[in-house]
Amino acid sequence: MTGAELLPRQLLKLKAVVYVRQSTQSQVMVNLESQRRQYDLVNIARQHGFIDVEVIDDDLGRSASGGLRAGRI
């Protein structure tokens, strides 16, 4: 059974959002495997049947201690 068969059709009509997050520039530069795995979630969402997948990664390397981040809703 594929992911698309497991999820309701109505759900798959919605947008999937992948939020890629690492707080510091050091994490962005060193934790490449973590970052790759976060971006891989886009492909996983598509494999499960989502057509509209948005990636939010505007605030990679920015600490939350500075207030609102660019990618934050």
GROMACS .gro file of N, CA and C in nm:
model
  219
    1MET      N    1   0.084  -0.118   0.000
    1MET     CA    2   0.000   0.000   0.000
    1MET      C    3   0.089   0.125   0.000
    2THR      N    4   0.062   0.219  -0.089
    2THR     CA    5   0.141   0.341  -0.094
    2THR      C    6   0.086   0.444   0.004
    3GLY      N    7   0.164   0.548   0.029
    3GLY     CA    8   0.120   0.652   0.120
    3GLY      C    9  -0.007   0.719   0.073
    4ALA      N   10  -0.021   0.736  -0.060
    4ALA     CA   11  -0.140   0.801  -0.115
    4ALA      C   12  -0.265   0.719  -0.085
    5GLU      N   13  -0.251   0.587  -0.077
    5GLU     CA   14  -0.367   0.503  -0.046
    5GLU      C   15  -0.403   0.510   0.103
    6LEU      N   16  -0.307   0.548   0.187
    6LEU     CA   17  -0.330   0.553   0.331
    6LEU      C   18  -0.392   0.684   0.376
    7LEU      N   19  -0.374   0.791   0.298
    7LEU     CA   20  -0.421   0.922   0.337
    7LEU      C   21  -0.550   0.956   0.263
    8PRO      N   22  -0.644   1.021   0.332
    8PRO     CA   23  -0.768   1.061   0.266
    8PRO      C   24  -0.742   1.156   0.150
    9ARG      N   25  -0.815   1.140   0.043
    9ARG     CA   26  -0.799   1.223  -0.077
    9ARG      C   27  -0.813   1.371  -0.046
   10GLN      N   28  -0.906   1.406   0.045
   10GLN     CA   29  -0.925   1.547   0.083
   10GLN      C   30  -0.799   1.605   0.144
   11LEU      N   31  -0.730   1.526   0.224
   11LEU     CA   32  -0.606   1.572   0.288
   11LEU      C   33  -0.499   1.599   0.184
   12LEU      N   34  -0.490   1.515   0.084
   12LEU     CA   35  -0.387   1.529  -0.019
   12LEU      C   36  -0.409   1.651  -0.108
   13LYS      N   37  -0.529   1.709  -0.103
   13LYS     CA   38  -0.556   1.831  -0.179
   13LYS      C   39  -0.498   1.954  -0.110
   14LEU      N   40  -0.464   1.941   0.017
   14LEU     CA   41  -0.407   2.051   0.093
   14LEU      C   42  -0.258   2.066   0.062
   15LYS      N   43  -0.203   2.180   0.098
   15LYS     CA   44  -0.061   2.204   0.081
   15LYS      C   45   0.015   2.140   0.197
   16ALA      N   46   0.122   2.070   0.167
   16ALA     CA   47   0.214   2.020   0.269
   16ALA      C   48   0.324   2.124   0.286
   17VAL      N   49   0.362   2.152   0.409
   17VAL     CA   50   0.465   2.250   0.436
   17VAL      C   51   0.580   2.182   0.510
   18VAL      N   52   0.701   2.198   0.455
   18VAL     CA   53   0.821   2.144   0.519
   18VAL      C   54   0.899   2.264   0.571
   19TYR      N   55   0.920   2.267   0.702
   19TYR     CA   56   0.992   2.377   0.766
   19TYR      C   57   1.132   2.327   0.801
   20VAL      N   58   1.232   2.376   0.730
   20VAL     CA   59   1.371   2.335   0.751
   20VAL      C   60   1.431   2.432   0.851
   21ARG      N   61   1.483   2.378   0.961
   21ARG     CA   62   1.525   2.465   1.071
   21ARG      C   63   1.659   2.422   1.130
   22GLN      N   64   1.750   2.515   1.138
   22GLN     CA   65   1.874   2.503   1.214
   22GLN      C   66   1.904   2.642   1.268
   23SER      N   67   1.934   2.652   1.396
   23SER     CA   68   1.938   2.782   1.463
   23SER      C   69   2.062   2.866   1.438
   24THR      N   70   2.176   2.802   1.413
   24THR     CA   71   2.299   2.880   1.401
   24THR      C   72   2.368   2.853   1.268
   25GLN      N   73   2.453   2.946   1.226
   25GLN     CA   74   2.531   2.927   1.104
   25GLN      C   75   2.620   2.805   1.117
   26SER      N   76   2.670   2.781   1.237
   26SER     CA   77   2.754   2.663   1.260
   26SER      C   78   2.676   2.535   1.231
   27GLN      N   79   2.551   2.527   1.277
   27GLN     CA   80   2.467   2.410   1.249
   27GLN      C   81   2.445   2.395   1.100
   28VAL      N   82   2.422   2.504   1.031
   28VAL     CA   83   2.398   2.500   0.887
   28VAL      C   84   2.520   2.444   0.814
   29MET      N   85   2.638   2.482   0.860
   29MET     CA   86   2.761   2.439   0.793
   29MET      C   87   2.805   2.299   0.832
   30VAL      N   88   2.775   2.256   0.957
   30VAL     CA   89   2.827   2.130   1.009
   30VAL      C   90   2.725   2.016   0.999
   31ASN      N   91   2.600   2.045   1.023
   31ASN     CA   92   2.496   1.941   1.030
   31ASN      C   93   2.433   1.918   0.892
   32LEU      N   94   2.516   1.886   0.795
   32LEU     CA   95   2.467   1.870   0.659
   32LEU      C   96   2.372   1.752   0.644
   33GLU      N   97   2.396   1.645   0.717
   33GLU     CA   98   2.308   1.528   0.710
   33GLU      C   99   2.169   1.563   0.763
   34SER      N  100   2.163   1.636   0.873
   34SER     CA  101   2.035   1.678   0.929
   34SER      C  102   1.959   1.766   0.830
   35GLN      N  103   2.030   1.858   0.768
   35GLN     CA  104   1.968   1.947   0.671
   35GLN      C  105   1.917   1.868   0.549
   36ARG      N  106   1.998   1.775   0.502
   36ARG     CA  107   1.958   1.692   0.388
   36ARG      C  108   1.832   1.612   0.422
   37ARG      N  109   1.827   1.557   0.541
   37ARG     CA  110   1.711   1.477   0.581
   37ARG      C  111   1.585   1.563   0.592
   38GLN      N  112   1.602   1.688   0.636
   38GLN     CA  113   1.487   1.778   0.643
   38GLN      C  114   1.434   1.808   0.503
   39TYR      N  115   1.524   1.835   0.409
   39TYR     CA  116   1.481   1.860   0.271
   39TYR      C  117   1.422   1.734   0.207
   40ASP      N  118   1.468   1.617   0.249
   40ASP     CA  119   1.412   1.491   0.197
   40ASP      C  120   1.264   1.476   0.230
   41LEU      N  121   1.217   1.548   0.331
   41LEU     CA  122   1.075   1.542   0.367
   41LEU      C  123   0.987   1.590   0.252
   42VAL      N  124   1.040   1.673   0.164
   42VAL     CA  125   0.965   1.717   0.046
   42VAL      C  126   0.933   1.596  -0.041
   43ASN      N  127   1.032   1.514  -0.068
   43ASN     CA  128   1.010   1.394  -0.150
   43ASN      C  129   0.918   1.295  -0.080
   44ILE      N  130   0.930   1.283   0.050
   44ILE     CA  131   0.843   1.192   0.125
   44ILE      C  132   0.698   1.238   0.115
   45ALA      N  133   0.676   1.370   0.126
   45ALA     CA  134   0.539   1.423   0.113
   45ALA      C  135   0.484   1.392  -0.026
   46ARG      N  136   0.566   1.409  -0.128
   46ARG     CA  137   0.521   1.380  -0.265
   46ARG      C  138   0.494   1.230  -0.284
   47GLN      N  139   0.577   1.145  -0.225
   47GLN     CA  140   0.556   1.001  -0.233
   47GLN      C  141   0.424   0.960  -0.168
   48HIS      N  142   0.383   1.037  -0.067
   48HIS     CA  143   0.257   1.008   0.000
   48HIS      C  144   0.137   1.067  -0.073
   49GLY      N  145   0.162   1.140  -0.182
   49GLY     CA  146   0.053   1.188  -0.265
   49GLY      C  147   0.027   1.336  -0.263
   50PHE      N  148   0.104   1.413  -0.186
   50PHE     CA  149   0.086   1.558  -0.187
   50PHE      C  150   0.143   1.615  -0.316
   51ILE      N  151   0.068   1.702  -0.380
   51ILE     CA  152   0.113   1.766  -0.503
   51ILE      C  153   0.175   1.901  -0.472
   52ASP      N  154   0.110   1.977  -0.385
   52ASP     CA  155   0.155   2.111  -0.349
   52ASP      C  156   0.239   2.102  -0.221
   53VAL      N  157   0.370   2.116  -0.235
   53VAL     CA  158   0.461   2.108  -0.120
   53VAL      C  159   0.543   2.236  -0.116
   54GLU      N  160   0.535   2.308  -0.005
   54GLU     CA  161   0.610   2.432   0.013
   54GLU      C  162   0.723   2.409   0.113
   55VAL      N  163   0.839   2.466   0.084
   55VAL     CA  164   0.953   2.459   0.175
   55VAL      C  165   0.974   2.597   0.235
   56ILE      N  166   0.981   2.603   0.368
   56ILE     CA  167   1.015   2.727   0.438
   56ILE      C  168   1.153   2.707   0.496
   57ASP      N  169   1.249   2.782   0.444
   57ASP     CA  170   1.386   2.774   0.495
   57ASP      C  171   1.450   2.913   0.500
   58ASP      N  172   1.366   3.016   0.506
   58ASP     CA  173   1.414   3.154   0.504
   58ASP      C  174   1.503   3.189   0.622
   59ASP      N  175   1.486   3.120   0.733
   59ASP     CA  176   1.558   3.161   0.853
   59ASP      C  177   1.664   3.060   0.897
   60LEU      N  178   1.718   2.984   0.802
   60LEU     CA  179   1.827   2.892   0.836
   60LEU      C  180   1.943   2.970   0.895
   61GLY      N  181   1.991   2.925   1.010
   61GLY     CA  182   2.106   2.989   1.072
   61GLY      C  183   2.073   3.112   1.154
   62ARG      N  184   1.946   3.138   1.175
   62ARG     CA  185   1.907   3.254   1.257
   62ARG      C  186   1.848   3.204   1.388
   63SER      N  187   1.897   3.256   1.494
   63SER     CA  188   1.852   3.216   1.627
   63SER      C  189   1.713   3.272   1.655
   64ALA      N  190   1.634   3.197   1.731
   64ALA     CA  191   1.501   3.243   1.771
   64ALA      C  192   1.508   3.350   1.877
   65SER      N  193   1.622   3.367   1.940
   65SER     CA  194   1.634   3.465   2.048
   65SER      C  195   1.622   3.608   1.998
   66GLY      N  196   1.632   3.629   1.866
   66GLY     CA  197   1.624   3.763   1.811
   66GLY      C  198   1.483   3.810   1.778
   67GLY      N  199   1.382   3.736   1.820
   67GLY     CA  200   1.246   3.776   1.790
   67GLY      C  201   1.187   3.693   1.678
   68LEU      N  202   1.098   3.753   1.598
   68LEU     CA  203   1.034   3.680   1.489
   68LEU      C  204   1.135   3.643   1.381
   69ARG      N  205   1.121   3.523   1.330
   69ARG     CA  206   1.206   3.475   1.221
   69ARG      C  207   1.130   3.487   1.091
   70ALA      N  208   1.201   3.492   0.981
   70ALA     CA  209   1.139   3.513   0.850
   70ALA      C  210   1.038   3.404   0.816
   71GLY      N  211   1.070   3.279   0.846
   71GLY     CA  212   0.983   3.168   0.810
   71GLY      C  213   0.873   3.139   0.908
   72ARG      N  214   0.865   3.214   1.014
   72ARG     CA  215   0.768   3.187   1.121
   72ARG      C  216   0.634   3.251   1.090
   73ILE      N  217   0.529   3.177   1.115
   73ILE     CA  218   0.393   3.227   1.090
   73ILE      C  219   0.342   3.299   1.213
   0.00000   0.00000   0.00000
